Coordinates of C-alpha atoms and ligand atoms in Angstrom, one line a residue:
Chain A
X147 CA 0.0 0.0 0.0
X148 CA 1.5 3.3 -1.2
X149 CA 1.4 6.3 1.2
X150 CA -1.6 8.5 1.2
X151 CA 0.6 11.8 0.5
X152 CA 4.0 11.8 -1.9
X153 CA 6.2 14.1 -2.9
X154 CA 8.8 14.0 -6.0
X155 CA 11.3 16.0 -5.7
X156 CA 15.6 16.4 -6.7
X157 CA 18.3 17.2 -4.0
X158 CA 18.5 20.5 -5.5
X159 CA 15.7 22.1 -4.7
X160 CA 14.8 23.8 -2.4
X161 CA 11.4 24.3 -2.1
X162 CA 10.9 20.6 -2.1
X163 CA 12.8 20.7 1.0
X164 CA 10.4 23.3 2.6
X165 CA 7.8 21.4 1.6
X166 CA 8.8 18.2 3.3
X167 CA 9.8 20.1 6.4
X168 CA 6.2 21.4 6.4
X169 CA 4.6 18.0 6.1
X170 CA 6.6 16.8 8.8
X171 CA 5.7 19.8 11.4
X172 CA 2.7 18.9 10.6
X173 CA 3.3 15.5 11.7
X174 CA 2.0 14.0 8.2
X175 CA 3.7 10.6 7.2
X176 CA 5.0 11.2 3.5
X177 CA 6.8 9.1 1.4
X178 CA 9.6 11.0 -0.4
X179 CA 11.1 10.3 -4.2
X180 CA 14.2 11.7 -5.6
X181 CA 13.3 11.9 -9.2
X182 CA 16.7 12.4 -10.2
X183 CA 17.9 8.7 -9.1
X184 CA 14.6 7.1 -9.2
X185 CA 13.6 6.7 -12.9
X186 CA 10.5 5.0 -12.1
X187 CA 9.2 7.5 -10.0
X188 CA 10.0 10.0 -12.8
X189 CA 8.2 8.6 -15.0
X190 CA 5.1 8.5 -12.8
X191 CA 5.4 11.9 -12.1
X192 CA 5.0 13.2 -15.7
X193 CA 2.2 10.4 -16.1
X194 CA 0.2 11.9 -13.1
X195 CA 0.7 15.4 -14.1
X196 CA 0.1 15.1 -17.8
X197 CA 3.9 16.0 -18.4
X198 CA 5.4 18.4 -15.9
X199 CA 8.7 19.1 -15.7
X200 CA 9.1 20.4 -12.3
X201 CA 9.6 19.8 -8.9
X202 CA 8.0 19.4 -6.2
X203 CA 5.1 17.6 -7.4
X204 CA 2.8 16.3 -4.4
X205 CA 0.3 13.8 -4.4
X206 CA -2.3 13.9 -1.8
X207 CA -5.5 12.0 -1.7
X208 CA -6.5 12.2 -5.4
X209 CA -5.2 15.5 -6.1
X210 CA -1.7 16.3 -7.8
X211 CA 0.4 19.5 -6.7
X212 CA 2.5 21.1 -8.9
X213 CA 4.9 23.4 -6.9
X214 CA 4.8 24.5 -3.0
X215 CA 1.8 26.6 -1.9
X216 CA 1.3 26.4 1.9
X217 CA -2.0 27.2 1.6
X218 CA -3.0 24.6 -1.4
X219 CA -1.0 21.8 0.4
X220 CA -2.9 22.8 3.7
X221 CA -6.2 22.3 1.8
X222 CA -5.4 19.4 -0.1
X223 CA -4.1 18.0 3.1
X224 CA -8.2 18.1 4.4
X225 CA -8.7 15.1 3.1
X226 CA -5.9 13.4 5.9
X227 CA -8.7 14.2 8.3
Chain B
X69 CA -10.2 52.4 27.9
X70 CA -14.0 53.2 28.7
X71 CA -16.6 54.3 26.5
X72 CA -19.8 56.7 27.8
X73 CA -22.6 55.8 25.9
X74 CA -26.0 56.8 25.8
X75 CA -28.8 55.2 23.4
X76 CA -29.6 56.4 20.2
X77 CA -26.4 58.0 19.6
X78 CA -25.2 57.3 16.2
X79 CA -21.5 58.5 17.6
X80 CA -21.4 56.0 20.0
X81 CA -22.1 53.2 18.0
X82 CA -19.6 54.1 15.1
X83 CA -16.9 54.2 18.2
X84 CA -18.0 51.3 19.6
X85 CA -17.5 49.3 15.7
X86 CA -14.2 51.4 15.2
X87 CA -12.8 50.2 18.3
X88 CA -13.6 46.9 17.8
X89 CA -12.3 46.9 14.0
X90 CA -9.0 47.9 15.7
X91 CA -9.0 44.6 18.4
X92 CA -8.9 47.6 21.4
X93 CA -10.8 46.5 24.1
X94 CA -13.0 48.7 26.3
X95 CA -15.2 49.1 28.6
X96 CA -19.3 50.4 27.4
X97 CA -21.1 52.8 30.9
X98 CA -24.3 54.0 29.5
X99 CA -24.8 57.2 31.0
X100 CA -28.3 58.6 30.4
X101 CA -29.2 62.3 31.0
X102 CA -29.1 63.2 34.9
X103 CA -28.1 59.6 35.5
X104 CA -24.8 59.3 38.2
X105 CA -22.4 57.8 34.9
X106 CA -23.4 60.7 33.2
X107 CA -22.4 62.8 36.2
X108 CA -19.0 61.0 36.6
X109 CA -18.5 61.3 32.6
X110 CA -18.8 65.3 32.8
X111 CA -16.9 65.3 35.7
X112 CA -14.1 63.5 34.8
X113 CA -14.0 64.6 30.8
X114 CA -15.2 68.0 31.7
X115 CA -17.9 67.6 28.9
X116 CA -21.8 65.9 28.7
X117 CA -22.3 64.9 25.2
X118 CA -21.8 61.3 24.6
X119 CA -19.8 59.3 23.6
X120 CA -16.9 60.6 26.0
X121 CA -14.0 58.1 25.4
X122 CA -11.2 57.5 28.2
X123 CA -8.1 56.1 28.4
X124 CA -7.6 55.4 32.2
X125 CA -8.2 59.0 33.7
X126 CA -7.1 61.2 30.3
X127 CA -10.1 61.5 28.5
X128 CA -9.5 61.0 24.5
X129 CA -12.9 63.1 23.6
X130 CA -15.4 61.8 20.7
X131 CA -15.5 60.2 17.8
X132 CA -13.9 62.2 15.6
X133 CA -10.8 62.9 18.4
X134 CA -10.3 59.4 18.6
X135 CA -10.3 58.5 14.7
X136 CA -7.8 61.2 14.5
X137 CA -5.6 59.9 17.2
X138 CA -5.7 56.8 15.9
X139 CA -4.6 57.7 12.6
X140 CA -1.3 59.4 14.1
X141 CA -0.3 56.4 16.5
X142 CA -1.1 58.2 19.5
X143 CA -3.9 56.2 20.2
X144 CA -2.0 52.9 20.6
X145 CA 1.0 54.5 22.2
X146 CA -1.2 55.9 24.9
X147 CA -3.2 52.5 25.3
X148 CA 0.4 50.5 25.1
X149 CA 1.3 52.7 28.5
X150 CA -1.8 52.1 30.1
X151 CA -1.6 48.2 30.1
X152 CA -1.4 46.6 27.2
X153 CA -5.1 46.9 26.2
X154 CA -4.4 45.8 22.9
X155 CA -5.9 42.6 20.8
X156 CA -3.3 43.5 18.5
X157 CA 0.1 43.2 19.9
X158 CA 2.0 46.6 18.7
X159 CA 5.8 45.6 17.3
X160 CA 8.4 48.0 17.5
X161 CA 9.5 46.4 14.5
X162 CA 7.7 44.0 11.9
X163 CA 10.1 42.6 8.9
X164 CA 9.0 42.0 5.8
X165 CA 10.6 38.8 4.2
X166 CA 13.0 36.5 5.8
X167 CA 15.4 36.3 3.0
X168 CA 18.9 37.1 4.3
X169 CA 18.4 40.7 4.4
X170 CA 15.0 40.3 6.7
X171 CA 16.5 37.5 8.8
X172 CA 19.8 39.0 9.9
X173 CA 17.8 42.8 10.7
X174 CA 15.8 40.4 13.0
X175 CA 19.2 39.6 14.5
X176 CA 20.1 42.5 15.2
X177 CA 16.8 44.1 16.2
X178 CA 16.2 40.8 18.7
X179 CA 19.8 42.3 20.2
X180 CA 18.2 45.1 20.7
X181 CA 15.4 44.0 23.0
X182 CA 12.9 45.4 19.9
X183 CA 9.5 43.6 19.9
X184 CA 10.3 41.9 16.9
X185 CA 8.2 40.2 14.4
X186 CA 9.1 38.5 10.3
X187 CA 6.4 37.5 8.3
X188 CA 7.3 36.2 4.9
X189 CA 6.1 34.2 2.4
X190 CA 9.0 31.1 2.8
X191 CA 12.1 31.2 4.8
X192 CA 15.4 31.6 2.8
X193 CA 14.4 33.7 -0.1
X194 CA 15.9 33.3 -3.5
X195 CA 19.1 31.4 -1.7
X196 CA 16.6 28.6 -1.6
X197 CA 16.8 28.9 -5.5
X198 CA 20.6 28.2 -5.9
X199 CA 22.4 25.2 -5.5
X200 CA 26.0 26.4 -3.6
X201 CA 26.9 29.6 -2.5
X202 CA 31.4 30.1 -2.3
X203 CA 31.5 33.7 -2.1
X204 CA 29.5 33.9 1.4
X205 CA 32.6 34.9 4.4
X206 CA 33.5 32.2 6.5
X207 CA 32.3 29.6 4.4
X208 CA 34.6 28.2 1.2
X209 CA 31.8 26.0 -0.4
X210 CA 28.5 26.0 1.6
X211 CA 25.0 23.8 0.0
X212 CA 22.5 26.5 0.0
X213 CA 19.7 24.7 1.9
X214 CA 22.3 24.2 4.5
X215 CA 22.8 27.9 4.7
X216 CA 18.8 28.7 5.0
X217 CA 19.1 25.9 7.9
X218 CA 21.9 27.3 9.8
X219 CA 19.9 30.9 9.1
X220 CA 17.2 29.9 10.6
X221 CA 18.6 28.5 13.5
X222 CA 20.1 31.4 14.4
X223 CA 16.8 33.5 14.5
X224 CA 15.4 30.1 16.2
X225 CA 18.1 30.5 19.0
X226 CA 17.1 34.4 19.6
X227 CA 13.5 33.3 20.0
X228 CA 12.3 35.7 16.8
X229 CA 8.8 35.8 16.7
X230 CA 7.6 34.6 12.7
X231 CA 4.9 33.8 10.1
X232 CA 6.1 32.0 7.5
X233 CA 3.8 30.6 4.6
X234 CA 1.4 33.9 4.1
X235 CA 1.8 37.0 2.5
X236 CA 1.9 40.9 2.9
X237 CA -1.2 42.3 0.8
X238 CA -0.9 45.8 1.7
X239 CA 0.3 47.9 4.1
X240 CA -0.7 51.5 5.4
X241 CA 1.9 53.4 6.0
X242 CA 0.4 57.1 6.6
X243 CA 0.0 56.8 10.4
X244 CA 3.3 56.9 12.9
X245 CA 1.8 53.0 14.0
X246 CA 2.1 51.3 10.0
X247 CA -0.2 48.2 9.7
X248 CA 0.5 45.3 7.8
X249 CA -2.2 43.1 5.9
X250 CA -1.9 39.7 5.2
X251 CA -3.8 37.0 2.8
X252 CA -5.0 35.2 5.6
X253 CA -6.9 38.0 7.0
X254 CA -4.9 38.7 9.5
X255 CA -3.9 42.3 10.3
X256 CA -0.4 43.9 12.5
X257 CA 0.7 47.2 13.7
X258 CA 4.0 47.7 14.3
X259 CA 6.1 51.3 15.4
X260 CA 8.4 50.7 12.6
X261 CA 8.7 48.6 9.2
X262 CA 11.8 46.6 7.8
X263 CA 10.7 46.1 3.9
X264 CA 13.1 43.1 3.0
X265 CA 11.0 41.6 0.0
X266 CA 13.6 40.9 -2.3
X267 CA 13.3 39.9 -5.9
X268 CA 11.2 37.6 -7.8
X269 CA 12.6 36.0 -11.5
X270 CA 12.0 38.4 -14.3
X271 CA 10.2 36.5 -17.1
X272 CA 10.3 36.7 -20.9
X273 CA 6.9 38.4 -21.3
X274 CA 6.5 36.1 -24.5
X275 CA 3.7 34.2 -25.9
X276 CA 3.6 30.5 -24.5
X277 CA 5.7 31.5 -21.4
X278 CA 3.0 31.9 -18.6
X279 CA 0.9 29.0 -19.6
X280 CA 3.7 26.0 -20.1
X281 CA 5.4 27.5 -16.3
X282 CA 6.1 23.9 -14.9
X283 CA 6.0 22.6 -18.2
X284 CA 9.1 23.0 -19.8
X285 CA 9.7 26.5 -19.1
X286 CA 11.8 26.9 -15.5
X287 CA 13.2 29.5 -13.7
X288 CA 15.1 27.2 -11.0
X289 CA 17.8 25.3 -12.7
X290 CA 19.0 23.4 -10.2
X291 CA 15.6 22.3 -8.7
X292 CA 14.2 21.4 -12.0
X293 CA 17.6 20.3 -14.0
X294 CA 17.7 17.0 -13.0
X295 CA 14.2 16.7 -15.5
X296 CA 16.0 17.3 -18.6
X297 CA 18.5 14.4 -18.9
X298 CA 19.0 14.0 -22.0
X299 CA 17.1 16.7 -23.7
X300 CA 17.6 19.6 -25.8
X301 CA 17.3 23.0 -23.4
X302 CA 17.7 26.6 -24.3
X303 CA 19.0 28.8 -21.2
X304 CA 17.9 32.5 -21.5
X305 CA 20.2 35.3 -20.5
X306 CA 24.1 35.9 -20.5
X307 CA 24.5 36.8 -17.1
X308 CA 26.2 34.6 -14.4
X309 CA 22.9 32.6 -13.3
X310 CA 22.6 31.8 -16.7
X311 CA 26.3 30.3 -17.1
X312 CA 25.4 28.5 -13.6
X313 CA 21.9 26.7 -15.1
X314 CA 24.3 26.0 -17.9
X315 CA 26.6 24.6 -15.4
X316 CA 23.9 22.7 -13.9
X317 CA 22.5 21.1 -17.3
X318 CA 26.1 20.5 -18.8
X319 CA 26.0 16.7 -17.7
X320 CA 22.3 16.0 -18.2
X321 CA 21.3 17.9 -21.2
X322 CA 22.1 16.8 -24.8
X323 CA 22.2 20.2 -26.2
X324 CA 22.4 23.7 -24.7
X325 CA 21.6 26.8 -26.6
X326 CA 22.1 29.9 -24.9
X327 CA 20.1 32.8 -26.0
X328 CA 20.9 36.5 -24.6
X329 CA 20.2 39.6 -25.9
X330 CA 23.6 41.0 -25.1
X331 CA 27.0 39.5 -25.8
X332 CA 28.0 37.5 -22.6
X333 CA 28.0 39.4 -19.4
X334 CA 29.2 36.7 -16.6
X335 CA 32.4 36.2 -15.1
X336 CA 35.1 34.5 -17.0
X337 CA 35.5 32.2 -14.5
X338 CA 32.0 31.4 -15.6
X339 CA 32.1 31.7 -19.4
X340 CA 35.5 29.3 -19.3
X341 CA 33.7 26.6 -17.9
X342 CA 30.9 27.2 -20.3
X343 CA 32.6 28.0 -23.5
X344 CA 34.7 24.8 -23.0
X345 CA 31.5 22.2 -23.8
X346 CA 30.7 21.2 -27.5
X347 CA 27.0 20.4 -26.2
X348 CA 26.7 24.5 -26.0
X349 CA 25.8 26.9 -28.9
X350 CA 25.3 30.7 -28.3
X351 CA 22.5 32.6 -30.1
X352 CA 23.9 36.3 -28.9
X353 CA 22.2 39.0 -29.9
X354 CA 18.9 37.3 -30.0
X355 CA 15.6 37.4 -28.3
X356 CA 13.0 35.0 -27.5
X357 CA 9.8 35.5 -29.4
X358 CA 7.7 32.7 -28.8
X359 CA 7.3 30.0 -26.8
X360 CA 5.9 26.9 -28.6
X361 CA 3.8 23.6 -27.3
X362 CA 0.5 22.8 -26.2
X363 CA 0.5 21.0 -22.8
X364 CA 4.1 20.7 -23.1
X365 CA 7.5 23.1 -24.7
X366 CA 8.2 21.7 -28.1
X367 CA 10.2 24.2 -29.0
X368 CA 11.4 28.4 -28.4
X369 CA 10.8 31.0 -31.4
X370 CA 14.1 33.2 -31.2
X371 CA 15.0 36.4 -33.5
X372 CA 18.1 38.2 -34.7
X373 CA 18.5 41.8 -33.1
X374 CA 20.9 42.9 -36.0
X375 CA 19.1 40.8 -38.8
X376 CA 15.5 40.2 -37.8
X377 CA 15.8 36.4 -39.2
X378 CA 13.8 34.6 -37.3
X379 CA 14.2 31.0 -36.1
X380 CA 12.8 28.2 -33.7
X381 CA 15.1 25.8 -31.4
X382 CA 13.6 22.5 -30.9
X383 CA 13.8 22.4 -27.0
X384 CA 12.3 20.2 -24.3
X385 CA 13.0 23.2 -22.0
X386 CA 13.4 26.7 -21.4
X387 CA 15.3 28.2 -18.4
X388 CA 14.6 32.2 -17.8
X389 CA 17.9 33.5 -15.9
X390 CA 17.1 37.2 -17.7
X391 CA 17.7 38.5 -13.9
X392 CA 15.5 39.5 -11.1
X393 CA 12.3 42.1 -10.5
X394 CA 12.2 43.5 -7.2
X395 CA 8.9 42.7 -5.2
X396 CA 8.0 46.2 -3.9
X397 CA 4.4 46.2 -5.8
X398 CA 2.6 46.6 -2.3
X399 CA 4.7 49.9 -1.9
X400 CA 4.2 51.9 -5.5
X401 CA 2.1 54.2 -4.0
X402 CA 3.6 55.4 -0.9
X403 CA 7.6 54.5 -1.4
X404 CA 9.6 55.9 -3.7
X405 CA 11.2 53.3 -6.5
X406 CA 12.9 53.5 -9.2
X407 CA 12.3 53.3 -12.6
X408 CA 12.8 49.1 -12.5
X409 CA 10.9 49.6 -9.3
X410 CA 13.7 49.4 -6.9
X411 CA 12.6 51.7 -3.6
X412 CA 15.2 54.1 -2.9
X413 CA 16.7 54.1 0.4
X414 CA 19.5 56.3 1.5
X415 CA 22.8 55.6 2.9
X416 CA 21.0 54.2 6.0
X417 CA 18.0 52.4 4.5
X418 CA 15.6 54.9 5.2
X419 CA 13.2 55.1 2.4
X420 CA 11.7 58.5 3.1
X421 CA 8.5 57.7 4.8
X422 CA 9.5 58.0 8.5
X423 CA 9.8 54.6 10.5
X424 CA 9.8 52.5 7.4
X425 CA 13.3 51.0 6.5
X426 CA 14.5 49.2 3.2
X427 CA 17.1 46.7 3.0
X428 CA 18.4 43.9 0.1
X429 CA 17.7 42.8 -3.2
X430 CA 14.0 45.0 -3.3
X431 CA 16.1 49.0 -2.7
X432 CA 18.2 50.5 -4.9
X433 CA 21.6 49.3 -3.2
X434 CA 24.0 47.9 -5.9
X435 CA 25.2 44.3 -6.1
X436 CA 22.3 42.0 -5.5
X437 CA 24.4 39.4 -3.4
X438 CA 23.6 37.2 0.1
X439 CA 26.5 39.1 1.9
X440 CA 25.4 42.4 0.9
X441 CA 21.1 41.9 1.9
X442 CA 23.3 40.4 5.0
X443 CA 24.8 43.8 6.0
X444 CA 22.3 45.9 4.2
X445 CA 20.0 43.5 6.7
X446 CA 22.0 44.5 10.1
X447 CA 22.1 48.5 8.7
X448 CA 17.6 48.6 8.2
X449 CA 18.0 47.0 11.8
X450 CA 20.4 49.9 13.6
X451 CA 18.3 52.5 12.0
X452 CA 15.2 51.8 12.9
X453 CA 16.7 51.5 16.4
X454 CA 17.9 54.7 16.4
X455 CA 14.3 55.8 15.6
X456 CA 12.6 54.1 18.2
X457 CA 15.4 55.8 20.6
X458 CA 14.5 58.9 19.2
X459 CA 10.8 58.3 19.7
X460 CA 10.9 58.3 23.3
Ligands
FAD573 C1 20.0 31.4 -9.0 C2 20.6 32.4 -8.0 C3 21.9 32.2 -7.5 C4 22.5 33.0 -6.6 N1 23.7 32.8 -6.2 C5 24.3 33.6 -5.3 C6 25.6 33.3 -4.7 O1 26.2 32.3 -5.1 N2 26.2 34.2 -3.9 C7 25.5 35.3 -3.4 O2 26.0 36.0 -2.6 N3 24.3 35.6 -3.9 C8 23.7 34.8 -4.8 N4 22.4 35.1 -5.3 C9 21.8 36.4 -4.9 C10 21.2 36.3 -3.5 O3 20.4 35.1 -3.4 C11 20.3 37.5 -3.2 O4 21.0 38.7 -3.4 C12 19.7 37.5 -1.8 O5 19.0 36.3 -1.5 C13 18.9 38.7 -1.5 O6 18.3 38.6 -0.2 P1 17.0 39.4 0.2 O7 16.8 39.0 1.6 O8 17.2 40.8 -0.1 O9 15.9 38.9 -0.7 P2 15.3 37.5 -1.1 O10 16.3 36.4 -0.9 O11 14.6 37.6 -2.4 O12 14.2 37.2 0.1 C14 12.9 37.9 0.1 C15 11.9 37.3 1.0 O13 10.8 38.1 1.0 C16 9.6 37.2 0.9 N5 8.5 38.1 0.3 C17 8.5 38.8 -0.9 N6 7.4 39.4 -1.0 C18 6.6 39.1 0.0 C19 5.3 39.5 0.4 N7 4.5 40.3 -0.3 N8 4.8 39.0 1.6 C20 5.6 38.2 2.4 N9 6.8 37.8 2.0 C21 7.3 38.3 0.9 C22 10.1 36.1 0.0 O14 9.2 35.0 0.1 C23 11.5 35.9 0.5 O15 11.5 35.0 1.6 C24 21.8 34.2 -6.2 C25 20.5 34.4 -6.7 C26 19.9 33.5 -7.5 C27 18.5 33.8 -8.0

């Protein structure tokens, strides 16, 4: 069973960073893929976002994330509850 | 504070909701004609038309006096004295962004003993954008999200009071007490303001750009290189973040076209390493026209400044390193800027409007680097300490 939230992101970046230290202050279990390494997982990320190229991408529930918006992730995040 | 009240008094009610809208708390005595409050009310504010508005025993007056003395600061200085009466705590300083030039003022202010508070969109600023930084003092090669940590727990260790994740909507400036509006709602008065917004990218402004963002057009290299291996890229600008999100494509990409309206402006240190790799070709002199693709960059429309000819690279991506707009939209109307939009600050980032400070990559100051926002940072910081000194 894959993890109700996921994030894709590279070691680069920082916002995908910021975004994982978010999710983890507010003590939500996240599985994390570097997309860089993890070819697989890249290639699920484009498939889910119909071909983004840019990171982070989260998955929560059924909705997909492109970016870091505090306030998107902490609505998307509603459906943890 | 105490409000005399009597029913039927338009005045009083319109105190009553501005006092509220404010977060002051008070206390409502209806005092009808002849009735004892009404007695104590002329005696103590020496006048019997309601409302009469008090602030312990100095009375404030009606209405009108207490709009006006809110609108001058007076009001919250007066209620600040008499106990902390406030919803709203009042700062003595609120920074605005905690890039490096908003997080190291909060140092320094913190070392004051200043009430301090940052509220900023993220933590880190555009450092968070940028892979290493080698030219920060005391560090010879440093990762960048290292350098936001260790930032942040400095201003952690000096307990620095922040909101991180919202932004600044507006601000009002006129009064001595400014006030600061957020997206969340939420509203904050502080005696003085440290503007630290910094800069945002500076896009193209061409057809295609806005609506593939995320989709083959980037303007973070080294978050979003790593999604390119293998592909054909054009990098726009001929600056040195352009030669570094060359840098950071050189082993992934298969081809690199840089595209820059001016001959190459970067370091050579920069242009060496960049020059040196047969995967690169420079368009110089060129400008982006057109951004082409549906859901996804198939391709960048570029033209000739000297010739006009027109023609299209067939690229998987686009990364925008043209340079950096300052964020100081929020301010057009009451600071001044320049003509890129820069506000102007003086040698000690005062901006003109007293109590309100600039510092960093938003002002005017030359050099747009970490350790310059550092020390611009510290200078806002002193200065508006010296105000508040000279307040009291
Ligand atoms: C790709 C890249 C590489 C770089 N490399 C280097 C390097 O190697 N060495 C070096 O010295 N410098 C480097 N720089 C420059 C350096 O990062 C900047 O000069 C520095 O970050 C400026 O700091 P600042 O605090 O003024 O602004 P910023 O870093 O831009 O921070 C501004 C902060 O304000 C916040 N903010 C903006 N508007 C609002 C609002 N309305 N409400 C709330 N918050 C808001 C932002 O979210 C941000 O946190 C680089 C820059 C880039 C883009």
């Amino acid at each position: 069973m894959s993890s109700k939230v996921r994030i894709f992101t590279t070691p680069g970046c920082g916002y995908c960073s910021q975004a994982k230290q978010f999710l983890t202050e507010k003590g939500v279990e996240f599985e994390a893929f570097d997309v860089s390494s993890d070819k697989d997982a890249m290639q699920e990320m484009r498939k889910m976002t119909g071909g983004a190229r840019s990171v982070p991408v989260i998955a929560v529930c059924d909705k997909v994330l492109i970016g870091f918006d505090r306030t998107e992730l902490e609505n998307a995040l509603k459906c943890l509850e | 504070m105490v409000v005399y009240t009597i029913e039927g008094c338009p005045f009083c009610e319109k105190a009553k909701l501005f006092l509220k809208e404010k977060g002051v708390r008070f206390k409502e005595i209806p005092a009808p004609f002849g009735s004892s409050e009404w007695k104590q009310m002329k005696e103590k504010t020496g006048s019997s038309s309601w409302p009469q508005i008090l602030i312990g025993d100095s009375t404030v007056g009606g209405y009108l006096d207490l709009v006006s003395m809110e609108a001058t600061g007076e009001l919250y200085e007066r209620l600040n004295i008499e106990g902390r009466m406030l919803d709203t705590p009042l700062y003595d300083v609120i920074i605005l962004g905690a890039g490096p030039a908003g997080l190291s003022a909060a140092i320094y202010t913190i070392r004051k003993v200043l009430k301090t508070l940052i509220i900023s969109k993220d933590l880190g600023g555009q450092v968070t954008w940028t892979s290493d930084v080698e030219n920060y003092l005391g560090f010879s090669h440093v990762n960048a999200s290292d350098l936001v940590a260790r930032f942040e727990d400095h201003v952690k260790a000096f307990g620095v009071e922040k909101i991180i994740g919202v932004e600044v909507e507006s601000v009002d400036l006129a009064g001595k007490i400014k006030k600061v509006y957020t997206d969340d709602g939420r509203s904050f008065l502080g005696k003085t303001l440290i503007v630290a917004t910094g800069g945002r990218h500076r896009p193209m402004n061409v057809f295609g750009e806005r609506e593939l963002v995320g989709r083959g057009v980037s303007y973070c290299s080294t978050c979003d290189a790593p999604l390119y291996e293998g592909s054909a890229v054009a990098v726009i600008g001929g600056g040195n973040s352009a030669m570094e999100a060359v840098l950071d494509l050189m082993s992934l990409a298969s081809r690199i076209f840089v595209v820059s309206t001016t001959p190459l402006t970067a370091d050579p240190i920069y242009q060496g390493k960049v020059k040196k790799s047969p995967k690169v070709e420079f368009f110089l002199e060129y400008e982006p026209s057109k951004v082409i693709g549906d859901t996804v960059v198939e391709g960048l429309e570029i033209r000739s400044l000297k010739t006009g000819e027109v023609c299209t690279l067939e690229v998987e991506g686009i990364f925008v390193e043209i340079g950096i707009m300052p964020n100081s939209s929020i301010f057009i109307d009451t600071l001044a800027t320049n003509s890129t939009g820069e506000i102007l600050v003086d040698s000690e980032c005062r901006t003109g409007v007293a109590g309100v400070f600039a510092c960093g990559d938003v002002t005017t100051v030359r050099y747009k680097q970490v350790v310059v926002a550092v020390g611009e940072g510290a200078k806002a910081a002193l200065s508006a300490y010296n105000y508040l000194i000279n307040q009291r």
